[in-house]
Coordinates of C-alpha atoms in Angstrom, one line a residue:
X1 CA -19.8 -23.9 -3.0
X2 CA -19.2 -20.3 -4.0
X3 CA -22.0 -18.0 -5.0
X4 CA -21.5 -17.2 -8.6
X5 CA -23.5 -14.0 -8.5
X6 CA -21.6 -10.7 -9.4
X7 CA -22.9 -8.0 -7.0
X8 CA -23.4 -4.5 -8.2
X9 CA -24.0 -1.1 -6.6
X10 CA -27.7 -1.1 -7.2
X11 CA -28.2 -4.4 -5.5
X12 CA -29.8 -4.3 -2.0
X13 CA -27.2 -4.5 0.8
X14 CA -29.6 -7.0 2.7
X15 CA -29.4 -9.3 -0.3
X16 CA -25.5 -9.5 -0.1
X17 CA -25.8 -10.4 3.6
X18 CA -28.8 -12.9 3.0
X19 CA -26.6 -14.7 0.4
X20 CA -23.4 -14.5 2.3
X21 CA -23.7 -14.2 6.0
X22 CA -20.0 -14.2 6.5
X23 CA -19.9 -10.7 5.1
X24 CA -21.1 -9.4 8.4
X25 CA -17.5 -9.4 9.5
X26 CA -16.5 -7.4 6.6
X27 CA -19.2 -4.7 7.2
X28 CA -17.7 -3.8 10.5
X29 CA -14.2 -3.6 8.9
X30 CA -15.5 -1.2 6.3
X31 CA -17.1 1.0 9.1
X32 CA -20.5 0.1 7.8
X33 CA -23.1 0.0 10.5
X34 CA -26.2 -2.5 10.6
X35 CA -29.6 -1.0 10.3
X36 CA -29.4 -0.2 6.6
X37 CA -32.9 -1.3 5.8
X38 CA -33.5 -1.8 2.1
X39 CA -30.9 0.5 0.9
X40 CA -28.7 -0.5 -2.1
X41 CA -25.1 -1.0 -1.8
X42 CA -24.2 2.4 -3.2
X43 CA -26.7 4.1 -0.9
X44 CA -25.3 2.2 2.2
X45 CA -21.7 3.0 1.4
X46 CA -22.3 6.6 0.6
X47 CA -24.1 7.0 3.9
X48 CA -21.1 5.5 5.8
X49 CA -18.4 7.2 3.8
X50 CA -17.1 4.1 2.1
X51 CA -16.0 4.0 -1.7
X52 CA -18.6 1.8 -3.2
X53 CA -16.4 0.4 -6.1
X54 CA -13.7 -0.7 -3.6
X55 CA -16.2 -2.2 -1.2
X56 CA -17.7 -4.2 -4.1
X57 CA -14.3 -5.2 -5.4
X58 CA -13.4 -6.8 -2.0
X59 CA -16.9 -8.4 -1.7
X60 CA -16.9 -9.9 -5.1
X61 CA -13.4 -11.1 -4.8
X62 CA -13.7 -12.8 -1.5
X63 CA -17.1 -14.5 -2.4
X64 CA -16.2 -15.6 -5.9
X65 CA -12.6 -14.7 -6.7
X66 CA -13.9 -12.0 -9.3
X67 CA -11.4 -9.3 -10.4
X68 CA -8.1 -8.4 -11.9
X69 CA -6.7 -5.6 -10.0
X70 CA -3.2 -5.2 -11.5
X71 CA -4.4 -2.4 -13.8
X72 CA -7.5 -1.4 -11.9
X73 CA -7.2 2.4 -11.3
X74 CA -10.6 2.8 -9.7
X75 CA -9.6 1.2 -6.4
X76 CA -9.4 3.6 -3.5
X77 CA -6.2 3.0 -1.5
X78 CA -7.5 4.9 1.5
X79 CA -10.5 2.8 1.8
X80 CA -8.5 -0.5 1.5
X81 CA -6.2 0.8 4.1
X82 CA -9.0 1.6 6.6
X83 CA -10.6 -1.9 5.9
X84 CA -7.3 -3.9 6.5
X85 CA -6.5 -1.8 9.7
X86 CA -9.9 -2.4 11.1
X87 CA -9.7 -6.1 10.2
X88 CA -6.6 -6.5 12.0
X89 CA -7.9 -4.7 15.1
X90 CA -11.1 -7.0 14.9
X91 CA -8.9 -10.2 14.7
X92 CA -6.4 -9.3 17.3
X93 CA -8.7 -7.7 19.9
X94 CA -11.7 -9.9 19.6
X95 CA -11.3 -13.1 17.6
X96 CA -8.1 -14.2 19.2
X97 CA -9.3 -13.9 22.8
X98 CA -12.7 -15.2 21.9
X99 CA -11.2 -18.6 20.4
X100 CA -8.9 -18.8 23.5
X101 CA -11.9 -18.6 25.8
X102 CA -13.8 -21.2 23.9
X103 CA -10.8 -23.6 23.9
X104 CA -10.4 -23.2 27.7
X105 CA -14.1 -23.8 28.3
X106 CA -14.2 -26.8 26.0
X107 CA -11.0 -28.5 27.0
X108 CA -10.3 -30.6 30.3
X109 CA -7.6 -28.8 32.1
X110 CA -6.6 -32.1 33.9
X111 CA -5.7 -33.6 30.4
X112 CA -2.1 -32.9 29.7
X113 CA -2.7 -33.0 26.0
X114 CA -5.3 -30.3 26.5
X115 CA -2.8 -28.2 28.2
X116 CA -0.5 -28.6 25.2
X117 CA -3.3 -27.7 22.8
X118 CA -3.6 -24.4 24.6
X119 CA 0.1 -23.9 24.6
X120 CA 0.0 -24.4 20.7
X121 CA -2.8 -22.0 20.5
X122 CA -0.9 -19.3 22.5
X123 CA 2.1 -19.8 20.2
X124 CA -0.2 -19.4 17.2
X125 CA -1.7 -16.3 18.6
X126 CA 1.7 -14.8 19.3
X127 CA 2.8 -15.5 15.7
X128 CA -0.3 -14.1 14.1
X129 CA -0.1 -10.9 16.4
X130 CA 3.5 -10.4 15.4
X131 CA 2.6 -10.8 11.8
X132 CA -0.2 -8.2 11.9
X133 CA 1.7 -5.8 14.1
X134 CA 4.4 -5.7 11.6
X135 CA 2.0 -4.5 9.0
X136 CA 0.5 -2.0 11.5
X137 CA 3.7 -0.5 12.5
X138 CA 5.6 -0.7 9.1
X139 CA 3.4 -1.2 5.9
X140 CA 0.3 0.9 6.9
X141 CA 2.3 4.0 8.0
X142 CA 4.2 3.7 4.7
X143 CA 1.0 3.6 2.8
X144 CA -0.3 6.6 4.7
X145 CA 2.7 8.5 3.8
X146 CA 2.0 7.8 0.1
X147 CA -1.5 8.9 0.6
X148 CA -0.3 12.2 2.3
X149 CA 2.2 12.8 -0.5
X150 CA 5.3 12.4 1.5
X151 CA 6.5 8.9 0.8
X152 CA 9.3 7.4 2.8
X153 CA 12.5 6.4 0.8
X154 CA 13.3 3.3 3.0
X155 CA 10.4 0.9 2.1
X156 CA 8.2 -0.2 -0.8
X157 CA 5.3 -2.5 -1.3
X158 CA 7.5 -5.1 -3.1
X159 CA 9.5 -5.5 0.2
X160 CA 6.0 -6.5 1.9
X161 CA 5.0 -8.4 -1.0
X162 CA 8.2 -10.7 -1.2
X163 CA 7.9 -11.5 2.7
X164 CA 4.2 -11.9 3.0
X165 CA 3.2 -15.4 3.9
X166 CA 0.5 -17.1 5.8
X167 CA 0.9 -17.5 9.5
X168 CA -1.5 -20.3 10.1
X169 CA 0.6 -23.5 10.4
X170 CA 0.2 -23.8 14.0
X171 CA -3.5 -23.5 13.8
X172 CA -3.8 -26.3 11.2
X173 CA -1.5 -28.5 13.5
X174 CA -3.8 -27.7 16.5
X175 CA -6.9 -28.7 14.6
X176 CA -5.5 -32.0 13.5
X177 CA -4.4 -32.7 17.1
X178 CA -7.8 -32.0 18.6
X179 CA -9.8 -34.1 15.9
X180 CA -7.4 -36.9 15.9
X181 CA -6.1 -37.4 19.5
X182 CA -8.1 -35.5 22.1
X183 CA -10.7 -37.6 24.1
X184 CA -13.6 -35.7 25.7
X185 CA -17.0 -36.5 27.5
X186 CA -20.3 -35.7 25.8
X187 CA -20.6 -32.1 27.1
X188 CA -17.2 -31.2 26.4
X189 CA -17.3 -32.8 22.9
X190 CA -20.2 -30.6 21.9
X191 CA -18.4 -27.5 23.0
X192 CA -15.2 -28.7 21.3
X193 CA -17.0 -29.3 18.0
X194 CA -18.5 -25.8 18.2
X195 CA -15.0 -24.4 18.8
X196 CA -13.5 -26.3 16.0
X197 CA -16.3 -24.9 13.7
X198 CA -15.4 -21.3 14.7
X199 CA -11.6 -22.1 14.3
X200 CA -12.2 -23.3 10.7
X201 CA -14.4 -20.2 10.1
X202 CA -11.6 -17.9 11.3
X203 CA -9.1 -20.0 9.3
X204 CA -11.2 -19.3 6.2
X205 CA -11.3 -15.6 7.1
X206 CA -7.6 -15.3 7.5
X207 CA -7.0 -16.9 4.1
X208 CA -9.3 -14.3 2.5
X209 CA -7.7 -11.5 4.3
X210 CA -4.2 -12.5 3.0
X211 CA -5.6 -12.8 -0.5
X212 CA -7.1 -9.3 -0.4
X213 CA -3.8 -8.0 0.7
X214 CA -1.8 -9.8 -2.1
X215 CA -4.3 -9.5 -4.9
X216 CA -6.1 -6.1 -4.3
X217 CA -4.1 -4.1 -1.8
X218 CA -0.6 -4.7 -3.1
X219 CA -1.5 -3.7 -6.7
X220 CA -3.4 -0.5 -5.4
X221 CA -0.2 0.5 -3.5
X222 CA 2.1 -0.2 -6.6
X223 CA 0.0 2.4 -8.5
X224 CA 0.3 4.9 -5.6
X225 CA 4.1 4.4 -5.7
X226 CA 4.1 5.0 -9.5
X227 CA 2.1 8.2 -9.1
X228 CA 4.5 9.2 -6.2
X229 CA 7.5 8.5 -8.6
X230 CA 6.0 10.5 -11.3
X231 CA 5.3 13.4 -9.1
X232 CA 8.9 13.4 -7.7
X233 CA 10.3 13.4 -11.3
X234 CA 7.9 16.3 -12.0
X235 CA 9.2 18.1 -8.9
X236 CA 12.7 17.5 -9.8
X237 CA 12.3 18.8 -13.2
X238 CA 10.4 21.9 -11.8
X239 CA 13.1 22.5 -9.3
X240 CA 15.8 22.3 -12.1
X241 CA 13.8 24.8 -14.3
X242 CA 13.2 27.1 -11.2
X243 CA 17.0 26.8 -10.2
X244 CA 18.1 27.5 -13.7
X245 CA 15.8 30.5 -14.0
X246 CA 17.1 31.7 -10.6
X247 CA 20.8 31.2 -11.6
X248 CA 20.0 33.1 -14.9
X249 CA 19.0 36.0 -12.8
X250 CA 22.1 35.6 -10.9
X251 CA 24.3 36.0 -14.0
X252 CA 26.1 39.2 -14.4
X253 CA 26.0 41.3 -17.4
X254 CA 29.7 40.4 -18.0
X255 CA 29.0 36.7 -17.8
X256 CA 26.2 37.0 -20.3
X257 CA 28.4 38.8 -22.6
X258 CA 31.0 35.9 -22.2
X259 CA 28.3 33.4 -23.0
X260 CA 27.3 35.4 -26.2
X261 CA 31.0 35.2 -27.3
X262 CA 31.1 31.4 -26.8
X263 CA 28.0 31.1 -28.8
X264 CA 29.5 33.1 -31.5
X265 CA 32.4 30.6 -31.7
X266 CA 35.1 32.9 -30.1
X267 CA 37.9 31.2 -28.2
X268 CA 38.9 32.7 -24.7
X269 CA 41.5 35.2 -26.0
X270 CA 39.0 36.4 -28.6
X271 CA 36.4 37.1 -26.0
X272 CA 39.0 38.8 -23.8
X273 CA 40.1 41.1 -26.7
X274 CA 36.5 41.8 -27.5
X275 CA 35.4 42.7 -24.0
X276 CA 38.7 44.4 -23.2
X277 CA 39.6 42.1 -20.2
X278 CA 42.2 39.5 -19.5
X279 CA 42.1 35.9 -20.6
X280 CA 42.3 34.8 -17.1
X281 CA 39.2 36.9 -16.2
X282 CA 37.3 35.1 -19.1
X283 CA 38.3 31.7 -17.7
X284 CA 37.1 32.7 -14.3
X285 CA 33.7 33.9 -15.6
X286 CA 33.3 30.7 -17.5
X287 CA 33.9 28.7 -14.4
X288 CA 31.3 30.8 -12.5
X289 CA 28.9 30.3 -15.4
X290 CA 29.3 26.6 -15.4
X291 CA 28.8 26.6 -11.6
X292 CA 25.6 28.6 -11.7
X293 CA 24.1 27.0 -14.7
X294 CA 25.5 23.4 -14.4
X295 CA 26.2 23.8 -18.1
X296 CA 29.7 23.1 -19.2
X297 CA 29.7 22.6 -23.1
X298 CA 29.4 25.3 -25.8
X299 CA 26.4 23.5 -27.4
X300 CA 24.7 23.6 -24.0
X301 CA 25.4 27.3 -23.6
X302 CA 24.1 27.9 -27.1
X303 CA 20.8 26.3 -26.2
X304 CA 20.7 28.2 -23.0
X305 CA 21.5 31.6 -24.8
X306 CA 18.6 30.9 -27.4
X307 CA 16.1 29.9 -24.9
X308 CA 16.8 32.9 -22.6
X309 CA 17.0 35.6 -25.4
X310 CA 20.7 36.3 -25.2
X311 CA 21.1 35.6 -28.9
X312 CA 18.6 35.1 -31.8
X313 CA 18.6 31.7 -33.3
X314 CA 18.9 33.0 -36.8
X315 CA 22.4 34.5 -35.9
X316 CA 23.7 31.1 -34.6
X317 CA 25.6 28.7 -36.8
X318 CA 24.0 25.3 -36.5

């Protein structure tokens, strides 16, 4: 049965652990060391450099399912990334080998079914390792690129979300085979029962891990992507403005005079006569103006001329 308490920053950290011992695994993934005494959640998180709000979001979600994170702007994506990365390393480097050793110790190696159980576990371990290593090598570097302000263009969180699925079918199959069909003596039965208990605990941990990724991490990265897109648009506009300014400086005095003629409604021949140049020269100037400013219409040139002080708006027929 789930604990219905909503934990807050001023609660004692020891209270969280006392109420929910399985949070011990999460502490390590957040980089929080034991020995926090009677410190509050906020004090403990600040001491360990962990974002308190994000820590509590994960804790309250994994314990009771609290939280709607689609529009939650307070989540710290960097904290989530470090948490998930550490969780992967914990599972791959410790839990998978630990359960393998437990199975070896609790199974009779002379039993052919027992050997098949180990083979099934090895297949599961390979699948979960491939699953997590994909995230380590593809998803996490992409998120880091967003955090660094240099997002890669060939990936998105939606790509991950659409293909993210649980990788525990073989684990469920293995549990059922052990429970239903594997005979054992008294000693091995005790060991096997303890191992099964650990497998069930780890299955629950994996499910929670996947839910945190889907319901907390993915929305947080979507917001990072939105920020990156907005910054990209702003940069493009800034570049365009800067480019236009630079191009304006590159206009010759004669080209500016041609623009004024266009704004005043003159055709090419009239501009040529006014400036005492040939019509072909006017056409060449207009081509150069269009290339430099990327403005091709008289209306566009009129706006440009007003904004850049080439003509006064009161003198323009609108």
